[in-house]
mmCIF file of C-alpha atoms in Angstrom:
data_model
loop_
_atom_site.group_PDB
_atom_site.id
_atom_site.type_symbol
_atom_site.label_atom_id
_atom_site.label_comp_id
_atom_site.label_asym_id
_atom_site.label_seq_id
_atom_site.Cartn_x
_atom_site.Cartn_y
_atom_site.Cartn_z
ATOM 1 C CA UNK A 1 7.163 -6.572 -9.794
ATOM 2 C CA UNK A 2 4.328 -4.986 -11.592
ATOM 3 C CA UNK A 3 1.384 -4.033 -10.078
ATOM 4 C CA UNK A 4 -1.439 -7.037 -10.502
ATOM 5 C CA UNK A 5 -4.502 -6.128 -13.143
ATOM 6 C CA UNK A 6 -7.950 -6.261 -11.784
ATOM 7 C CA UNK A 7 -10.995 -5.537 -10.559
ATOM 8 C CA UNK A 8 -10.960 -1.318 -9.255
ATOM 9 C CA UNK A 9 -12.359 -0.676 -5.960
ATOM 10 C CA UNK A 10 -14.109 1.834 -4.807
ATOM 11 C CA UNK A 11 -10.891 4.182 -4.735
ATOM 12 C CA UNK A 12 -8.447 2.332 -6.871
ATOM 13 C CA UNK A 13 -7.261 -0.736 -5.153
ATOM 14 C CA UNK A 14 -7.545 -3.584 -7.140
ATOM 15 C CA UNK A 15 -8.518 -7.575 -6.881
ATOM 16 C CA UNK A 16 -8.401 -9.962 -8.689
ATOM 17 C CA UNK A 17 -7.515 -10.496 -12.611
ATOM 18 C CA UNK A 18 -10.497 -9.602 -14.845
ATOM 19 C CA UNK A 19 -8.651 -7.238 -17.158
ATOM 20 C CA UNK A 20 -7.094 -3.744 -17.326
ATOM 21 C CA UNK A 21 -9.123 -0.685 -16.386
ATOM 22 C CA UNK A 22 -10.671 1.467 -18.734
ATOM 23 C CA UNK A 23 -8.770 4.753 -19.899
ATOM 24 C CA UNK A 24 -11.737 6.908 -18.685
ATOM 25 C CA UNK A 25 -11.542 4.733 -14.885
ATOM 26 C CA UNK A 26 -7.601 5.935 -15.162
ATOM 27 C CA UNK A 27 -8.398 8.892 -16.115
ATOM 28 C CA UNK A 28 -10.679 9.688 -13.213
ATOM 29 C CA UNK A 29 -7.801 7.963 -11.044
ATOM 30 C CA UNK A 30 -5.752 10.466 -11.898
ATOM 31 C CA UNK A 31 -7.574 13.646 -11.483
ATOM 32 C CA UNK A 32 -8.350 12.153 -7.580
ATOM 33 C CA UNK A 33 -5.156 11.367 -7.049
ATOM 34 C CA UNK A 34 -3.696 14.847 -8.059
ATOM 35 C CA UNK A 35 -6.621 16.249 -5.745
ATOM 36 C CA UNK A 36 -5.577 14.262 -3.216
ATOM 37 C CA UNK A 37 -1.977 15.524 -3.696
ATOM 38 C CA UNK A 38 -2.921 19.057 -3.270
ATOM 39 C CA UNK A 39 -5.069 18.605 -0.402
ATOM 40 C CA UNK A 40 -2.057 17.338 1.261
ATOM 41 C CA UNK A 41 -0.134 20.101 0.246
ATOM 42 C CA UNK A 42 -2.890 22.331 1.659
ATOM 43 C CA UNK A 43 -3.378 20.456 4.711
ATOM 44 C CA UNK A 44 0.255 20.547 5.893
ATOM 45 C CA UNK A 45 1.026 23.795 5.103
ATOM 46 C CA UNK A 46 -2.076 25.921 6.454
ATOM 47 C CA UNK A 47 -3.647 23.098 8.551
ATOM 48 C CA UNK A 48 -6.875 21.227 8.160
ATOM 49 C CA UNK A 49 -9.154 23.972 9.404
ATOM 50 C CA UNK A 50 -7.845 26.689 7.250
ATOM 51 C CA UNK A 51 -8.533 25.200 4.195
ATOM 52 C CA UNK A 52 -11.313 25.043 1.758
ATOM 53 C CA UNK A 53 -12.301 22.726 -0.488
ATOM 54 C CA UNK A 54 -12.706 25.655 -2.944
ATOM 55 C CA UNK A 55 -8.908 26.185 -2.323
ATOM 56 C CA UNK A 56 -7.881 22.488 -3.125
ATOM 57 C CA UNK A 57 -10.185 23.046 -6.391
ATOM 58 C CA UNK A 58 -8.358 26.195 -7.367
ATOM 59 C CA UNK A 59 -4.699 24.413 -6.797
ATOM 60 C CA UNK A 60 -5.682 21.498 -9.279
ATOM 61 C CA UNK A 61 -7.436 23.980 -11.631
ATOM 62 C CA UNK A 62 -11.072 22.990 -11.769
ATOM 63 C CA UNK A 63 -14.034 24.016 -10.771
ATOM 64 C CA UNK A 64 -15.312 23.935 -7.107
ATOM 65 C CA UNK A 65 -18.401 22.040 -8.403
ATOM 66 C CA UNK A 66 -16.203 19.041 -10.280
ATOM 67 C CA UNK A 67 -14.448 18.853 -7.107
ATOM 68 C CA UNK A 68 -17.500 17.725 -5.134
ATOM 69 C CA UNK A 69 -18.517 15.282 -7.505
ATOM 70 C CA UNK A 70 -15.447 13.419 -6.903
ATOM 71 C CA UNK A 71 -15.576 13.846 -3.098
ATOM 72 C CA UNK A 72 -18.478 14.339 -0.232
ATOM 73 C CA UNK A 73 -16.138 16.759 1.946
ATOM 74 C CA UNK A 74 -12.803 18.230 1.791
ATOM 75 C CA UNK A 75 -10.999 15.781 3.954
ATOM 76 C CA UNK A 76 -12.175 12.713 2.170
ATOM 77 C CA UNK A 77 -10.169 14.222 -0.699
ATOM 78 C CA UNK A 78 -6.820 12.893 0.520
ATOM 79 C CA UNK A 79 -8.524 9.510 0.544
ATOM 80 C CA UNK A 80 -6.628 8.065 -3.062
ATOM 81 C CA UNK A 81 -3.197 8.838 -1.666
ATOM 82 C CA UNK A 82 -3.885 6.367 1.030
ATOM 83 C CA UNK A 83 -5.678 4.018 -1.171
ATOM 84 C CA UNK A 84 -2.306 4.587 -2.754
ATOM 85 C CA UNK A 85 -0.280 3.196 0.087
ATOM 86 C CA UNK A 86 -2.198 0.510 0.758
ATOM 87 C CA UNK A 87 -2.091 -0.939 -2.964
ATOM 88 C CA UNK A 88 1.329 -0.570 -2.753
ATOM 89 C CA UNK A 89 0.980 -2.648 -0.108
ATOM 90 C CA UNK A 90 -1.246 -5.234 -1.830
ATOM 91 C CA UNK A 91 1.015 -5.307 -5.049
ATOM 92 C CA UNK A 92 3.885 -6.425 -2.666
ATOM 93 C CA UNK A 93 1.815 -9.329 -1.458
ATOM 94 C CA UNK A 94 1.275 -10.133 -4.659
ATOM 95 C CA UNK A 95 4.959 -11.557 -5.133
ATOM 96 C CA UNK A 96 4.806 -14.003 -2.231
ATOM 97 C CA UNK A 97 5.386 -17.486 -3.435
ATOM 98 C CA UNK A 98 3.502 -20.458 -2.667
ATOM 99 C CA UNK A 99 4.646 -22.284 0.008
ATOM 100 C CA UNK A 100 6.416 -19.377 2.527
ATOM 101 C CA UNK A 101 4.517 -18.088 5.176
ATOM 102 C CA UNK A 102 3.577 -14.073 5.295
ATOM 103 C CA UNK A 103 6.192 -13.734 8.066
ATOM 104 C CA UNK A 104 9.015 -15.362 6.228
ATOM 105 C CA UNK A 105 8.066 -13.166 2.947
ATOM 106 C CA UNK A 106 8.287 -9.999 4.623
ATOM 107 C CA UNK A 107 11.875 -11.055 6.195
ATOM 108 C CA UNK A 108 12.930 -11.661 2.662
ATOM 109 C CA UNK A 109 11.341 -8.400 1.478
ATOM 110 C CA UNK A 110 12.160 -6.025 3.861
ATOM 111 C CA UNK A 111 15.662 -6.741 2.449
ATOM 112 C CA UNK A 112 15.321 -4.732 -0.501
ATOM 113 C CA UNK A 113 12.381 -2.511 1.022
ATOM 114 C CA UNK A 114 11.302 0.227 -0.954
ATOM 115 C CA UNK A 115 8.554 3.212 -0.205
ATOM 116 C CA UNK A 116 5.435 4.240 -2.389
ATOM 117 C CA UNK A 117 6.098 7.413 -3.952
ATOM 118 C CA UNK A 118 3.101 8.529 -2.360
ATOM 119 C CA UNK A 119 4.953 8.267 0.959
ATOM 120 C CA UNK A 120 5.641 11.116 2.120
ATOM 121 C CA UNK A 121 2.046 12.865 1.980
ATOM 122 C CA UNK A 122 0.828 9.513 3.290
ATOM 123 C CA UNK A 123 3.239 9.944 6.482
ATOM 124 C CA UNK A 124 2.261 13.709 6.837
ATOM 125 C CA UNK A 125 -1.671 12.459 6.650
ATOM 126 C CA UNK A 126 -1.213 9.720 9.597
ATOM 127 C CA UNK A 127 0.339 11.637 12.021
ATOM 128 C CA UNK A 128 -2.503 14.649 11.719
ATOM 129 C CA UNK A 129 -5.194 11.951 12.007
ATOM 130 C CA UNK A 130 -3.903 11.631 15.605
ATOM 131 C CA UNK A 131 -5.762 15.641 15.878
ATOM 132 C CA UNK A 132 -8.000 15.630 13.010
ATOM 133 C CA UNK A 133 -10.831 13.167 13.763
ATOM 134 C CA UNK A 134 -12.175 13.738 10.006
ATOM 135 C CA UNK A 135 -8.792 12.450 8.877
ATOM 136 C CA UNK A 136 -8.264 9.332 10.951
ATOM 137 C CA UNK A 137 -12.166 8.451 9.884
ATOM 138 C CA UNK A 138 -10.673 8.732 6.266
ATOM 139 C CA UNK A 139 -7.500 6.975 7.377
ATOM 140 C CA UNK A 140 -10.040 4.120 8.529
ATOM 141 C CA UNK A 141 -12.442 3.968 5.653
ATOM 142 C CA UNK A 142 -9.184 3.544 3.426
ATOM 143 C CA UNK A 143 -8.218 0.035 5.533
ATOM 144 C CA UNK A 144 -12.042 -0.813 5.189
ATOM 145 C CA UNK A 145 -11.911 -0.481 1.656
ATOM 146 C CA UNK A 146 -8.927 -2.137 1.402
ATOM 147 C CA UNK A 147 -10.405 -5.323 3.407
ATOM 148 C CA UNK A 148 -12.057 -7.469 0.265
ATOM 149 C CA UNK A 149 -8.696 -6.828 -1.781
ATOM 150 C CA UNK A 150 -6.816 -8.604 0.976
ATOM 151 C CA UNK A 151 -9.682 -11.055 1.451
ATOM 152 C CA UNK A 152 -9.904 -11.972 -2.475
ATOM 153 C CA UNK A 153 -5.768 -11.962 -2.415
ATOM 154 C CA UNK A 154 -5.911 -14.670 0.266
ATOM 155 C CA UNK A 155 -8.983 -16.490 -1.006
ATOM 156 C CA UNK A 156 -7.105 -16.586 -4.708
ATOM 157 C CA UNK A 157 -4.068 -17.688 -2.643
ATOM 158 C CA UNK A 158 -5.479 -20.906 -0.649
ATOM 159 C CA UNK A 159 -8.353 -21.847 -3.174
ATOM 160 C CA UNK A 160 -10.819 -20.718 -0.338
ATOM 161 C CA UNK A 161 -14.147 -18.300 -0.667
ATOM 162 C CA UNK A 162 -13.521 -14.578 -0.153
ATOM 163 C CA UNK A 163 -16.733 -14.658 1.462
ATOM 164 C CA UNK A 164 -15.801 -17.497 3.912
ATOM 165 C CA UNK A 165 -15.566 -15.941 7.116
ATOM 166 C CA UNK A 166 -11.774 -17.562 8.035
ATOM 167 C CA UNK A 167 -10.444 -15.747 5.022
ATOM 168 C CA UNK A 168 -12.212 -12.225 6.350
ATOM 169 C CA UNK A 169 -10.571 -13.106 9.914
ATOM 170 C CA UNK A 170 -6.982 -13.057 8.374
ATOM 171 C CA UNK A 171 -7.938 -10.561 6.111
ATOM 172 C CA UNK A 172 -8.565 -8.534 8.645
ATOM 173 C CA UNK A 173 -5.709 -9.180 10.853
ATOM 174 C CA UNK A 174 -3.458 -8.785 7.677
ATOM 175 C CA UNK A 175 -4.940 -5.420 7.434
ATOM 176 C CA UNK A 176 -4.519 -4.082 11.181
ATOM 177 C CA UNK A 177 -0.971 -4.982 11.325
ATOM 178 C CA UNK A 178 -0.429 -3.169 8.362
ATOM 179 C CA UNK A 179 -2.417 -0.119 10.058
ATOM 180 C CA UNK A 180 -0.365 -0.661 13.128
ATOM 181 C CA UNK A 181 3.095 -0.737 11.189
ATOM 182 C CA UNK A 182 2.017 2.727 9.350
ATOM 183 C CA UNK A 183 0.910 4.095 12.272
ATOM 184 C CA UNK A 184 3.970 3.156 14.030
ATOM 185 C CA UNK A 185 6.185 4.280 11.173
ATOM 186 C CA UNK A 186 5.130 7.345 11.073
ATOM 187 C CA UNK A 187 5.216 8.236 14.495
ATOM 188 C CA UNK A 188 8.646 6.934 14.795
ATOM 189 C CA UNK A 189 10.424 8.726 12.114
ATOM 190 C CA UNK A 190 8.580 11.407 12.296
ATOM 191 C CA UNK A 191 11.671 13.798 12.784
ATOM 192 C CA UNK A 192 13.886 11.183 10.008
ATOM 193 C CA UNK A 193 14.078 11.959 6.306
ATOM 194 C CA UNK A 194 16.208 9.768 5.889
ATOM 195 C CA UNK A 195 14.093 6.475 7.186
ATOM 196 C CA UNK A 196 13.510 4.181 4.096
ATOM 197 C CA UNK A 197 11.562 0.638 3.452
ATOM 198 C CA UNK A 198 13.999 -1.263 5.827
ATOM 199 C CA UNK A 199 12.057 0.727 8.273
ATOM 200 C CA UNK A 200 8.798 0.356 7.302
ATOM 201 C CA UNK A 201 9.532 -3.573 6.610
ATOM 202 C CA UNK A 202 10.687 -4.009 9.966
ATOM 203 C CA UNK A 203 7.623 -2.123 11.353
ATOM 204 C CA UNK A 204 5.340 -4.120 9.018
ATOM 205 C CA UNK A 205 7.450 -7.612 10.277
ATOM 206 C CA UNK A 206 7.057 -6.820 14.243
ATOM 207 C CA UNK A 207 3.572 -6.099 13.140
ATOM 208 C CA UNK A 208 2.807 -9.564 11.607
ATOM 209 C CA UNK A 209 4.474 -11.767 14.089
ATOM 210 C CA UNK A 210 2.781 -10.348 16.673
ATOM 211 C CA UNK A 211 -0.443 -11.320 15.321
ATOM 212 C CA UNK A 212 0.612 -14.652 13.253
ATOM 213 C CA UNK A 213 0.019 -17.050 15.954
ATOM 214 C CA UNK A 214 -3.461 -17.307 14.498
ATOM 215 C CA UNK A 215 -2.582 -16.740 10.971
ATOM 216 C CA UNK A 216 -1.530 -20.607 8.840
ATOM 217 C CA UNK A 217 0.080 -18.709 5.971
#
């Protein structure tokens, strides 16, 4: 399914359906998310530490000065490839019908899972957060960001308020267990190439049922 038109948050993810974004918002999307992939590249291969931001600026081809306009420090710079993973995320709840509760969904889903093709920098990034504190606070400002999609997904989904504080309760229990799952993911198959999305759907699934006893969807 298509990824659903909206509103662009502060790194990408969108809610709700007020039109397409503008070619100079995509444009800037794409220079941050090519940033992003070459602070991964960076990152994996010579370690947080030992790189610059100057060096990241120099892989994409621009200037150390356009860099920091787009980002306050060098690790925040990986921060659109896991905005990535999380709309992926969010464009996958957009397909669940009326009437089938989240649990149910991601059964049918995970049937047919498929991985972002962001996914393997976003793996590489969540198992260095576990040593690079700057990382996992980027890794956690991503799922903050990503709370008012979920909550205006849900709101849009039961005719409720995305304000209403139910709707940021399972909004925000939507969005741990889909921290959890990564996290899990990741750490599992660390040493597995080969894993795919029935992985990662049955990660996401044990995820979600452990916290849908409070969740009515």
């Amino acid at each position: 399914m298509p990824p659903a038109e909206g509103r662009l948050g502060a790194d990408g993810l969108r809610a709700g359906a007020v039109g397409k974004p503008s070619l100079a918002q995509r444009r800037r999307a794409a220079l941050r998310l090519e940033i992003a992939g070459e602070a991964v590249r960076l990152f994996t291969s010579q370690g947080v530490t030992r790189t610059t931001g100057e060096e990241i600026a120099r892989a994409v081809g621009i200037s150390s000065r356009t860099l920091w306009r787009h980002f306050p420090t060098k690790e925040s710079c990986v921060l659109p490839v896991l905005s990535a993973g999380l709309q992926f995320a969010v464009d996958q709840l957009a397909a669940w019908p009326p009437g089938m509760t989240l649990v149910d969904f991601v059964t049918r889903s995970g049937r047919s899972g498929t991985l972002p093709s962001t996914a393997p920098a976003i793996l590489d990034l969540i198992r260095m957060t576990y040593t690079e504190p700057a990382l996992r606070a980027v890794w956690l400002q991503a799922h903050d960001d990503a709370l008012p999609v979920l909550a205006d997904l849900l709101a849009r989904r039961s005719g409720g308020s995305a304000d209403a504080l139910r709707t940021k309760v399972h909004a925000a229990t939507v969005n741990g267990a889909l921290r959890a799952a990564a996290e899990e993911f990741a750490h599992r198959y660390a040493d597995d190439p080969e894993a795919s999305g029935d992985e990662i759907a049955a990660c996401v699934l044990a995820a979600l049922r452990a916290a849908a006893e409070g969740l009515p969807y």
